mmCIF file of C-alpha atoms and ligand atoms in Angstrom:
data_model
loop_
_atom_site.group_PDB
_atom_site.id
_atom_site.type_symbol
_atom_site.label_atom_id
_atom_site.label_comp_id
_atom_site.label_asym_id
_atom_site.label_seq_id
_atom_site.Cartn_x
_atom_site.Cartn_y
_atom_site.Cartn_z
ATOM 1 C CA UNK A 1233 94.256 -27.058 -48.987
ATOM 2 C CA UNK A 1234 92.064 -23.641 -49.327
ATOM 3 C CA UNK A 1235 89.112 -23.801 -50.818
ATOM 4 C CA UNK A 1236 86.997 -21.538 -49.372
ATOM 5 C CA UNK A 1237 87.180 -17.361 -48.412
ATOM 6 C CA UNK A 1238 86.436 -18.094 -44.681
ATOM 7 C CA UNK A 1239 85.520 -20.342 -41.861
ATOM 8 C CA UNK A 1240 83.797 -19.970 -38.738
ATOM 9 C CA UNK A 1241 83.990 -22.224 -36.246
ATOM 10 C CA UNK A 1242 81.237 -22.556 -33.592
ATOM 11 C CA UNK A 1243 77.890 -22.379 -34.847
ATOM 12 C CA UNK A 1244 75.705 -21.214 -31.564
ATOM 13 C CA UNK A 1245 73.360 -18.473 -32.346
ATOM 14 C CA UNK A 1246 76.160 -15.654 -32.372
ATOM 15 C CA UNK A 1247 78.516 -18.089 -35.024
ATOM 16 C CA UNK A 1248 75.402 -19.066 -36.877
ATOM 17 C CA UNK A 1249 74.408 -15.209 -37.312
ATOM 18 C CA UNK A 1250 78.166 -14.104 -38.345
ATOM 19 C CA UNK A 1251 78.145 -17.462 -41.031
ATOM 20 C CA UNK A 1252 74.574 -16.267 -42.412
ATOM 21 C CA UNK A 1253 76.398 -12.859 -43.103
ATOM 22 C CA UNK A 1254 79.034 -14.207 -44.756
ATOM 23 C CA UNK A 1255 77.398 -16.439 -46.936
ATOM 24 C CA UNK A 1256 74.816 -13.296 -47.456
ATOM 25 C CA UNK A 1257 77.632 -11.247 -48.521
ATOM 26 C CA UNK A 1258 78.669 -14.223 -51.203
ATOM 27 C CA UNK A 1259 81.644 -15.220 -49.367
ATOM 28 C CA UNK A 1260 82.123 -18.602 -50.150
ATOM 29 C CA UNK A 1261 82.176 -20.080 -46.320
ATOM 30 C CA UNK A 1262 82.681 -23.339 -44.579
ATOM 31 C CA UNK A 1263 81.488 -24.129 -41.050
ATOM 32 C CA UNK A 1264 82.193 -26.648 -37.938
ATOM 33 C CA UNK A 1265 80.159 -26.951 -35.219
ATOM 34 C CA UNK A 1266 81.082 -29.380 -31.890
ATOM 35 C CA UNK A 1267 76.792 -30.473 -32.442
ATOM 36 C CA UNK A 1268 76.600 -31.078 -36.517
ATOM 37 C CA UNK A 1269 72.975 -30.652 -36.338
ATOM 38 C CA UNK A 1270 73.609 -26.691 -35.868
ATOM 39 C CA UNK A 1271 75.023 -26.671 -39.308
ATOM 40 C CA UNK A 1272 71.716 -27.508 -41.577
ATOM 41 C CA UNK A 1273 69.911 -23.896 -41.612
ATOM 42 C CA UNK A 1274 73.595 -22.675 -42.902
ATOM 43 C CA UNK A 1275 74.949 -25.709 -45.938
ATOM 44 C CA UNK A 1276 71.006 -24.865 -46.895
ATOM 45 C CA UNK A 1277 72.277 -20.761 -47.440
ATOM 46 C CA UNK A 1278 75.268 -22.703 -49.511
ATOM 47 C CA UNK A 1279 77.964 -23.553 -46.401
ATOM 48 C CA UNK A 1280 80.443 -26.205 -46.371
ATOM 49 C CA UNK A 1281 79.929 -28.071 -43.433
ATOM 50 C CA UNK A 1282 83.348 -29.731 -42.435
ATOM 51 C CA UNK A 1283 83.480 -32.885 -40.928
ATOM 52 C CA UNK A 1284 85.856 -32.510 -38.484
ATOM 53 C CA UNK A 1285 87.337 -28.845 -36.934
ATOM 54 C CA UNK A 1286 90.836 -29.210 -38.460
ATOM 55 C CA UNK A 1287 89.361 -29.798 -41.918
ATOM 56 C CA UNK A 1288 87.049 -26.690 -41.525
ATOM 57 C CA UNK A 1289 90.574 -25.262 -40.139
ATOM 58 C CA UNK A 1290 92.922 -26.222 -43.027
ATOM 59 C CA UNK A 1291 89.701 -24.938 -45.850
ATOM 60 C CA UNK A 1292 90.180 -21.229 -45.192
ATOM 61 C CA UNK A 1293 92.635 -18.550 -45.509
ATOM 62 C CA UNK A 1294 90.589 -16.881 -42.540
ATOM 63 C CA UNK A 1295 89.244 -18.893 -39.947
ATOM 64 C CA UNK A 1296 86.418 -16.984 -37.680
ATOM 65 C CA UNK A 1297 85.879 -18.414 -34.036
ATOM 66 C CA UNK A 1298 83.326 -17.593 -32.079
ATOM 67 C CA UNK A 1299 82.528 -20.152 -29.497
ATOM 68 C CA UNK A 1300 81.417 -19.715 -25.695
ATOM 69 C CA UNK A 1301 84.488 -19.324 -23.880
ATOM 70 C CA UNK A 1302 88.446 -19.750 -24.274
ATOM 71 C CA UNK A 1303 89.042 -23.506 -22.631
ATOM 72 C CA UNK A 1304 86.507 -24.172 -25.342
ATOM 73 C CA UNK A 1305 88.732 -22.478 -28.124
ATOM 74 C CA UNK A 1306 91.575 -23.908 -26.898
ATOM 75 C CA UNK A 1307 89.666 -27.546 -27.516
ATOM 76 C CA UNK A 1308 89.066 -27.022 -30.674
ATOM 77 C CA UNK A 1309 91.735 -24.936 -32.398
ATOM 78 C CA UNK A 1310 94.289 -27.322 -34.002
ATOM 79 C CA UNK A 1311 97.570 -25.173 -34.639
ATOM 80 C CA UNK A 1312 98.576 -27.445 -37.594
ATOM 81 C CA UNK A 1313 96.305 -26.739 -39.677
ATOM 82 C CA UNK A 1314 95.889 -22.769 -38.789
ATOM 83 C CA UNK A 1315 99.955 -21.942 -39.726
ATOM 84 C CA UNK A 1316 100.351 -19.405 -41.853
ATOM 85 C CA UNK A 1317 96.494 -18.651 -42.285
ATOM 86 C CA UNK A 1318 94.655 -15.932 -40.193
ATOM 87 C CA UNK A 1319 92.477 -15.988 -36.835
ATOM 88 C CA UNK A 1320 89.730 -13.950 -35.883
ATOM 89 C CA UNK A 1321 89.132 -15.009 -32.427
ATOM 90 C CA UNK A 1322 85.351 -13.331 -31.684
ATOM 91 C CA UNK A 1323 84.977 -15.134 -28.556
ATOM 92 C CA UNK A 1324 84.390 -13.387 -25.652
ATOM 93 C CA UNK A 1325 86.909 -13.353 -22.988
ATOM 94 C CA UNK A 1326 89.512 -11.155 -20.952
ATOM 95 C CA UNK A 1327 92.313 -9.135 -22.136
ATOM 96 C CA UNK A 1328 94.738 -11.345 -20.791
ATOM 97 C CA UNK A 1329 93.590 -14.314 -22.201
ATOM 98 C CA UNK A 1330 93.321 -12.648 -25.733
ATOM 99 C CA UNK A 1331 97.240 -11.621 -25.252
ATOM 100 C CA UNK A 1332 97.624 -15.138 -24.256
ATOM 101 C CA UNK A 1333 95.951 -16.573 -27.484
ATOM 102 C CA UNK A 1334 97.939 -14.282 -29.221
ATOM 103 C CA UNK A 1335 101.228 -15.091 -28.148
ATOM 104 C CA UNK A 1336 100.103 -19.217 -28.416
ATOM 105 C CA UNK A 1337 98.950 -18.321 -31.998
ATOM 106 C CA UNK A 1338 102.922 -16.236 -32.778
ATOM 107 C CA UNK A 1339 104.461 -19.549 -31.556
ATOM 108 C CA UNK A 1340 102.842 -21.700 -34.362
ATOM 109 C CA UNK A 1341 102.855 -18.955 -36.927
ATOM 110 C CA UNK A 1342 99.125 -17.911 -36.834
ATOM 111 C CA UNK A 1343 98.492 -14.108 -37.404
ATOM 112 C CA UNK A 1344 95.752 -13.392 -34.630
ATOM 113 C CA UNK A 1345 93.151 -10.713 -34.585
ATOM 114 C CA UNK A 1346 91.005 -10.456 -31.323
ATOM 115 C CA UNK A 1347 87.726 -8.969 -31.463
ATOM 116 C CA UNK A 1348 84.587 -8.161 -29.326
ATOM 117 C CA UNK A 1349 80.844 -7.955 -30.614
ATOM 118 C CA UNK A 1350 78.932 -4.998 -29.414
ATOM 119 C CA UNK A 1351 75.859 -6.476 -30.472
ATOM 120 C CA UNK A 1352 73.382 -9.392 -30.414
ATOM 121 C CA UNK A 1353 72.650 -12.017 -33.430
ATOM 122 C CA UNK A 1354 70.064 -10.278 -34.824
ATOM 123 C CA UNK A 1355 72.315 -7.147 -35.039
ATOM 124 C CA UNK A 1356 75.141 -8.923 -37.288
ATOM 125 C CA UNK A 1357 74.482 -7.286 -40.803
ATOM 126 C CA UNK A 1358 73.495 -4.040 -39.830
ATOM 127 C CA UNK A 1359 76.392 -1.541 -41.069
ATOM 128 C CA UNK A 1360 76.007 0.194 -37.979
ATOM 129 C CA UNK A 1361 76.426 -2.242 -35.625
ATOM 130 C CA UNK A 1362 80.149 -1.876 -33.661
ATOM 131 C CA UNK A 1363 82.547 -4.820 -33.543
ATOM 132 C CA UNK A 1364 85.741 -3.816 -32.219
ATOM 133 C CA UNK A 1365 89.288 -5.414 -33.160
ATOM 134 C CA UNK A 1366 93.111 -5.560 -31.905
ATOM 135 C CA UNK A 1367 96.115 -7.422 -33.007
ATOM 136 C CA UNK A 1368 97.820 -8.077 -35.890
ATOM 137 C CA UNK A 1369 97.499 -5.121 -38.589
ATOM 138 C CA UNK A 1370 98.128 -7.649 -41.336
ATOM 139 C CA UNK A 1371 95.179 -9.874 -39.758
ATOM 140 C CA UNK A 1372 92.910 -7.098 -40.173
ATOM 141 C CA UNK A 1373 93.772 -6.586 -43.655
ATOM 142 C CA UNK A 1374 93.379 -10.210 -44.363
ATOM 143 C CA UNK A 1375 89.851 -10.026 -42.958
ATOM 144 C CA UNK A 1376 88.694 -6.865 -43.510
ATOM 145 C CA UNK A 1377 86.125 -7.415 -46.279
ATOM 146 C CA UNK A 1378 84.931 -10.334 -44.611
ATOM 147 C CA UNK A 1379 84.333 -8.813 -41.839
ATOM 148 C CA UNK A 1380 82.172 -5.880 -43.080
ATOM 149 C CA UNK A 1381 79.607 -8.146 -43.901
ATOM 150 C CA UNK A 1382 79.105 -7.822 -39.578
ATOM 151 C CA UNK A 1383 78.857 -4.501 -39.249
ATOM 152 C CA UNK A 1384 81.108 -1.351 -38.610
ATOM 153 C CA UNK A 1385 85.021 -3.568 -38.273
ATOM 154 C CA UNK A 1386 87.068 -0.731 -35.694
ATOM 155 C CA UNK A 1387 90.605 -1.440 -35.132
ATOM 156 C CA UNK A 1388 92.127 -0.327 -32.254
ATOM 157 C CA UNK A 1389 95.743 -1.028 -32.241
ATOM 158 C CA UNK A 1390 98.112 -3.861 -31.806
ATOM 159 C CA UNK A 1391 97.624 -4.850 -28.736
ATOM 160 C CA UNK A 1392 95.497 -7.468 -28.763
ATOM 161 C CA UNK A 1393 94.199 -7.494 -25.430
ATOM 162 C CA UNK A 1394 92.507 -3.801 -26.595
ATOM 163 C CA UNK A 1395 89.385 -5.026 -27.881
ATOM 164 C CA UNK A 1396 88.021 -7.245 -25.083
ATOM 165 C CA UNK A 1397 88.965 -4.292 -22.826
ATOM 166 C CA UNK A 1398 86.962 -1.957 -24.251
ATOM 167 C CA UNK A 1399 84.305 -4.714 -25.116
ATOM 168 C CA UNK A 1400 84.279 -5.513 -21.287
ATOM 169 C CA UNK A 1401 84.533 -1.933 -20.435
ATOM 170 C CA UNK A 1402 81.392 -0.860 -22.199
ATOM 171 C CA UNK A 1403 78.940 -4.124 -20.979
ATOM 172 C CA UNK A 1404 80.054 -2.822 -17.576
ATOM 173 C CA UNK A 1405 78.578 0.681 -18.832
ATOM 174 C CA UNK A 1406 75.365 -1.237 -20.022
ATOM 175 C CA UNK A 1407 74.754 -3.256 -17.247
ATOM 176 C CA UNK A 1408 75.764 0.118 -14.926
ATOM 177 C CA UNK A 1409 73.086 2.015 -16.923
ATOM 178 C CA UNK A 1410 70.459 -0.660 -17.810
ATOM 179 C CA UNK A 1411 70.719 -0.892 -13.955
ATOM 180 C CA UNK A 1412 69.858 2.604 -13.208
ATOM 181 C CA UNK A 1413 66.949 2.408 -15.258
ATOM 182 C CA UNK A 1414 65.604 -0.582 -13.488
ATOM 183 C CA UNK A 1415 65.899 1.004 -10.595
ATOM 184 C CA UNK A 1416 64.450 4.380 -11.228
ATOM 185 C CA UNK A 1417 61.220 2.029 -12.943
ATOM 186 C CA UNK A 1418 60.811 -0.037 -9.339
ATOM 187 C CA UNK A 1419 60.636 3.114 -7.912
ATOM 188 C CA UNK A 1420 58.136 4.814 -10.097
ATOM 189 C CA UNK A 1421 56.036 1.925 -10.685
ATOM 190 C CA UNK A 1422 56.192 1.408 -6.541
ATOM 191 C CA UNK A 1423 53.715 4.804 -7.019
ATOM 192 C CA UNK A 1424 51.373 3.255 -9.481
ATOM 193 C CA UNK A 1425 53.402 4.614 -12.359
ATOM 194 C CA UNK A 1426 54.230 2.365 -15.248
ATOM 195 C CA UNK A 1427 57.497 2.179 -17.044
ATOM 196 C CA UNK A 1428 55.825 2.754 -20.553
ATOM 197 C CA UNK A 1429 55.282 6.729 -18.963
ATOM 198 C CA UNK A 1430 58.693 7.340 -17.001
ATOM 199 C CA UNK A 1431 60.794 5.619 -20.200
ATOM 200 C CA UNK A 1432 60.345 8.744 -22.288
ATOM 201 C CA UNK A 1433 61.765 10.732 -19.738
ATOM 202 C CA UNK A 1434 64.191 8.747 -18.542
ATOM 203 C CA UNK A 1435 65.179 8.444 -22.595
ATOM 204 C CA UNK A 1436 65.707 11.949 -22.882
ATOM 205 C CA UNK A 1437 67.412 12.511 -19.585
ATOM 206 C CA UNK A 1438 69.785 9.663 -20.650
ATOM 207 C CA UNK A 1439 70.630 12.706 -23.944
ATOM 208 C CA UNK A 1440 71.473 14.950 -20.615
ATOM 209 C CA UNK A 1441 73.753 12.444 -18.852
ATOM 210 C CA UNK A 1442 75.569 11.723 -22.268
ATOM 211 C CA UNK A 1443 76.566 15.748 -22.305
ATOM 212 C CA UNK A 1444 77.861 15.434 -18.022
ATOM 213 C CA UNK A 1445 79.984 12.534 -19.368
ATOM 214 C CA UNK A 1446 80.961 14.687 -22.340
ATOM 215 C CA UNK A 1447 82.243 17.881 -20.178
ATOM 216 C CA UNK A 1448 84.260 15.252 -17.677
ATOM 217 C CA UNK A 1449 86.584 13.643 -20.398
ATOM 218 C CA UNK A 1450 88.718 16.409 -19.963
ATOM 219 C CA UNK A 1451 88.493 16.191 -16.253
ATOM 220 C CA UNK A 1452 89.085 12.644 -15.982
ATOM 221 C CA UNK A 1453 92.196 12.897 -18.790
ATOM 222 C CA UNK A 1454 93.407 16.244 -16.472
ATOM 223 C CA UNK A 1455 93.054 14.373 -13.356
ATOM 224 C CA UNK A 1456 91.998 17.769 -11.959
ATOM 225 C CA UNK A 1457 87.766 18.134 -11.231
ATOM 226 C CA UNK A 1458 86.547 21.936 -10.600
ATOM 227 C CA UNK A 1459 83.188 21.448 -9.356
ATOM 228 C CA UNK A 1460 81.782 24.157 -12.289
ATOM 229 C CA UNK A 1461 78.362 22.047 -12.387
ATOM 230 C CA UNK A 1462 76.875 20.223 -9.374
ATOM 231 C CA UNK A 1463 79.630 19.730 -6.467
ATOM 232 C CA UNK A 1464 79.849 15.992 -4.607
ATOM 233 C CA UNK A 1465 78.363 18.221 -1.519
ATOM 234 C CA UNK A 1466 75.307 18.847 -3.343
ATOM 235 C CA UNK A 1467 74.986 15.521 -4.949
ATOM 236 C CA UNK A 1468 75.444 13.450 -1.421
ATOM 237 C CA UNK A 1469 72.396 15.677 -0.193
ATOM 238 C CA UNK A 1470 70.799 14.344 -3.294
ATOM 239 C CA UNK A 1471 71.502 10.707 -2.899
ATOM 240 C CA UNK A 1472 70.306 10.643 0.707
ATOM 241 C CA UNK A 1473 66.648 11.334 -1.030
ATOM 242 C CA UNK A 1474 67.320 8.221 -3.479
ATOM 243 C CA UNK A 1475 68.271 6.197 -0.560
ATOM 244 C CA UNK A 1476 64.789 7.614 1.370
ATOM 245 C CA UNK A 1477 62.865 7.127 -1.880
ATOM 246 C CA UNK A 1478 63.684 3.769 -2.215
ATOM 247 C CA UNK A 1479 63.707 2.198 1.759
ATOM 248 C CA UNK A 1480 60.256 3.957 2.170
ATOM 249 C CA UNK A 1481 58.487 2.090 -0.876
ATOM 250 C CA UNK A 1482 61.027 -1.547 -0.264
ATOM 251 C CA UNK A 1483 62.895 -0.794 -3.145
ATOM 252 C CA UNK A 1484 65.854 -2.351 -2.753
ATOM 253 C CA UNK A 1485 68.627 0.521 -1.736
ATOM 254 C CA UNK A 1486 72.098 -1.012 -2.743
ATOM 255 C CA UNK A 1487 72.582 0.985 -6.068
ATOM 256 C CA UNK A 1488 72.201 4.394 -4.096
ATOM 257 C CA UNK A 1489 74.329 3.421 -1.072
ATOM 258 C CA UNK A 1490 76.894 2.331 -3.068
ATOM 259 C CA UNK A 1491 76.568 5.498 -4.789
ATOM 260 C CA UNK A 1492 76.468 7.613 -1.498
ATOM 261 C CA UNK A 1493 79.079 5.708 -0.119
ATOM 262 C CA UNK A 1494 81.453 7.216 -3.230
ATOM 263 C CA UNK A 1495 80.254 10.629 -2.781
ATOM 264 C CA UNK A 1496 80.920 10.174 1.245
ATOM 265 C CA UNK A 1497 84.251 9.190 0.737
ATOM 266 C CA UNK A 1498 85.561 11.797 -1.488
ATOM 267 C CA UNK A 1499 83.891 14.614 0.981
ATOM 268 C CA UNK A 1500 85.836 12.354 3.500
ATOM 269 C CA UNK A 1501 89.339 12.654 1.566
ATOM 270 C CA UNK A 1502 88.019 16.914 0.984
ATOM 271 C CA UNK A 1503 87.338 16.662 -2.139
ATOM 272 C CA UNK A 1504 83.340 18.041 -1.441
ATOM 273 C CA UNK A 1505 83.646 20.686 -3.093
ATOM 274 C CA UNK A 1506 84.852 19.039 -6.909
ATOM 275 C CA UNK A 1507 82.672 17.558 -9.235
ATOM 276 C CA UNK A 1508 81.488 14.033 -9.879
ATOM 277 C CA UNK A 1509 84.360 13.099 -11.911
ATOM 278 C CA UNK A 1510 86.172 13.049 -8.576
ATOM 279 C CA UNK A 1511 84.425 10.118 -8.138
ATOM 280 C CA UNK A 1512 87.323 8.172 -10.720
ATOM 281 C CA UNK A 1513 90.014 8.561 -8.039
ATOM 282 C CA UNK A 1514 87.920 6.143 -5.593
ATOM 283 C CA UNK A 1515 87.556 3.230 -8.546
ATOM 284 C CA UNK A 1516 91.250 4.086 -9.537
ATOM 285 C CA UNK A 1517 92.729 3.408 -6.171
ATOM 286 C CA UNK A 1518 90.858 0.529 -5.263
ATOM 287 C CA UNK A 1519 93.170 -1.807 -6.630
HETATM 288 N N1 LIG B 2745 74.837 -13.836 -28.132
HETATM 289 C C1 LIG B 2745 75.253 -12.604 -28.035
HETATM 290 O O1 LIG B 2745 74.472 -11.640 -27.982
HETATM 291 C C2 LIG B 2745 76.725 -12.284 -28.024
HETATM 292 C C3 LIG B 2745 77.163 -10.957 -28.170
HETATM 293 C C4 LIG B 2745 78.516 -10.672 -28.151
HETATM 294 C C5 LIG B 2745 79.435 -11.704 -27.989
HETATM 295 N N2 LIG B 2745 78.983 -12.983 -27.833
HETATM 296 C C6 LIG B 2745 79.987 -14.038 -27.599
HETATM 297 O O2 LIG B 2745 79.952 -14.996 -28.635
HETATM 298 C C7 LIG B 2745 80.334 -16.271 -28.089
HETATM 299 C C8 LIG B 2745 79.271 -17.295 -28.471
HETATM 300 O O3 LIG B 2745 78.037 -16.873 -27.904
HETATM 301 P P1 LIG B 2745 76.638 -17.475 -28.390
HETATM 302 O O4 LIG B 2745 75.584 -16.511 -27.993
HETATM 303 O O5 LIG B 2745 76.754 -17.931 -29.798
HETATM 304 O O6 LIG B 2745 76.543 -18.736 -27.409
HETATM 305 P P2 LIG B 2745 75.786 -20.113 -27.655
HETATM 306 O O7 LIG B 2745 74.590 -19.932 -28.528
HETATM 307 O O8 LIG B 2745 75.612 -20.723 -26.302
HETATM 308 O O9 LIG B 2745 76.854 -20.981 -28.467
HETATM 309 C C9 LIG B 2745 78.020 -21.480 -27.862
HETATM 310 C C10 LIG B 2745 78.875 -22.116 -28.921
HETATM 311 O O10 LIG B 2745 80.069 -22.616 -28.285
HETATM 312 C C11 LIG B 2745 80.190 -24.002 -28.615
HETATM 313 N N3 LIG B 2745 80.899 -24.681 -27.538
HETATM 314 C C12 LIG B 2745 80.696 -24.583 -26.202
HETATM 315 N N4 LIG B 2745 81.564 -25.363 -25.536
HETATM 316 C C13 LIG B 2745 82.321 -25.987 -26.488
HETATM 317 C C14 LIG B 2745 83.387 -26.891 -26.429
HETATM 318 N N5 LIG B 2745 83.869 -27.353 -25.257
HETATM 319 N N6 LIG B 2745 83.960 -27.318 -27.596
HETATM 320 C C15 LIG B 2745 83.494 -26.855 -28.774
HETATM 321 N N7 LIG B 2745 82.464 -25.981 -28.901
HETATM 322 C C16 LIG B 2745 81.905 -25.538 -27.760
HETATM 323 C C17 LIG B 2745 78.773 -24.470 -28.772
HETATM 324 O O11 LIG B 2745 78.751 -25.710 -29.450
HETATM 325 P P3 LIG B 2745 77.461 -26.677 -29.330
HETATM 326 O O12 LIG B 2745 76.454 -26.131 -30.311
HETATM 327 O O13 LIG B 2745 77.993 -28.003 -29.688
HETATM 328 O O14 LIG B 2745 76.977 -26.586 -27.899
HETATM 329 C C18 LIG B 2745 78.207 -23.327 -29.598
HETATM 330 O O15 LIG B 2745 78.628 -23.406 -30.921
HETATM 331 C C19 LIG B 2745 80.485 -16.086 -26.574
HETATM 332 O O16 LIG B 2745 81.845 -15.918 -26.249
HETATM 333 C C20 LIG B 2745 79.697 -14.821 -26.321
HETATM 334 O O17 LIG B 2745 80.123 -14.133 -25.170
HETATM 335 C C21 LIG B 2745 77.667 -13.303 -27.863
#
């Protein structure tokens, strides 16, 4: 029996804030949660809480599911009561176990939708917030106007491993980059500096990197890296003075070696005299 526009299943503070948005948008939503108590702040907002996971299942024509990993999906998704209805999966996980879930959901006659949330709780709402989505065309035209109540809904294709590619993809850019900072901040602060007068800087140099990564898209798609900027030569010099920097003040030096040990290598294989782009060939072949 449907009686309601969506559920969402797993109510921790990432299912909580996607049900608030819902039921903000005036979707008429019902919600399960493994602890009920998680499901007070939302049947106040005007939620359904279900009693049991296949009732909260068997309510919706689109059932959300956001909970922490996939043995804990897996737990709780009953396959009887999802046929023939549609399943956002928004839990995060690897490609290969979203093309997993996928195939699982074919088998009982689920249409699946895999996404990835590029943003935290208090984020859900906000129009410009990215969630990206793969699988199942007609799954994202099921859930498409639900699912602009979270924020900008990209699809990227069929396959519905795409999304929690390119979700994992970018965190690895954020941590990569949040990382950097830190490390730039231990060593400026190691000189008496404080982070609140480097971040500027290191703000606006950030605009600088995002036009380098800008002129080596074509590189990296070419597979072919003229060194027309800064050549790996010159950089290695570079990163010998980051290394320095950081041993002389105990900064820990494992960000720059690693990054020295790149540019080393592809002066190693010749390649000194290309640009950093080069750099792609080393993470490419070490599988
Ligand atoms: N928080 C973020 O910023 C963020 C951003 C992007 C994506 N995500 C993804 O969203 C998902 C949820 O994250 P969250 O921040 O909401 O985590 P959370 O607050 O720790 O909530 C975890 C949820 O999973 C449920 N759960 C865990 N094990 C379970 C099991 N065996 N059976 C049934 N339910 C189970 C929990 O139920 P109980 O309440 O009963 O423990 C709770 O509802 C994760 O995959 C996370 O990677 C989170």
């Amino acid at each position: 029996m449907t009686e309601y526009d969506v559920t969402v299943l797993g109510l921790g503070q990432m299912g909580s804030a996607l049900a608030a948005a819902l039921l903000r948008a005036g979707h008429r939503t019902a919600v399960w949660n493994r602890t009920p108590a998680k499901t007070a702040a939302l049947t106040a907002e005007g939620a359904h809480a279900a009693a049991t996971a296949s009732e909260a299942q068997a309510g919706s024509p689109v059932v959300i599911a956001c909970v922490l990993d996939y043995p804990a999906l897996h737990e709780i998704l009953d396959p009887a009561a999802l046929a023939g209805r549609t399943l956002v999966n928004l839990t995060s996980g690897s490609p290969e176990q979203a093309r997993e879930t996928a195939q699982w959901a074919a088998g009982h006659g689920i249409d699946y939708l895999d996404g990835g949330i590029m943003i935290t709780p208090p984020g859900i709402g906000n129009p410009e917030s990215m969630l990206l989505y793969s699988g199942s065309r007609t799954a994202f035209a099921a859930a498409e106007q639900l699912l602009a109540a979270f924020g900008e809904a990209i699809h990227l294709g069929e396959d519905p491993g795409v999304a929690s590619l390119y979700d994992t993809a970018l965190l690895g850019m954020m941590w990569s980059t949040m990382t950097g900072w830190l490390h730039a901040a231990a060593l400026v602060t190691a000189d008496g500096a404080t982070a609140a007068e480097f971040t500027p800087l290191a703000l606006r140099w950030l605009g600088d990197v995002n036009g380098f990564i800008r002129a080596y898209v074509p590189q990296v798609d070419q597979r072919a890296y003229p060194g027309f900027d800064a050549t790996i030569d010159v950089q290695l010099a570079t990163i010998e003075h980051l290394v320095h920097a950081s041993q002389v003040r105990g900064v820990d030096a494992a960000l720059p070696e690693l990054l020295r040990d790149y540019a080393a290598r592809a002066v190693a294989q010749g390649h000194g005299g290309d640009g950093w782009a080069r750099v792609i060939e080393l993470l490419r072949k070490a599988a």
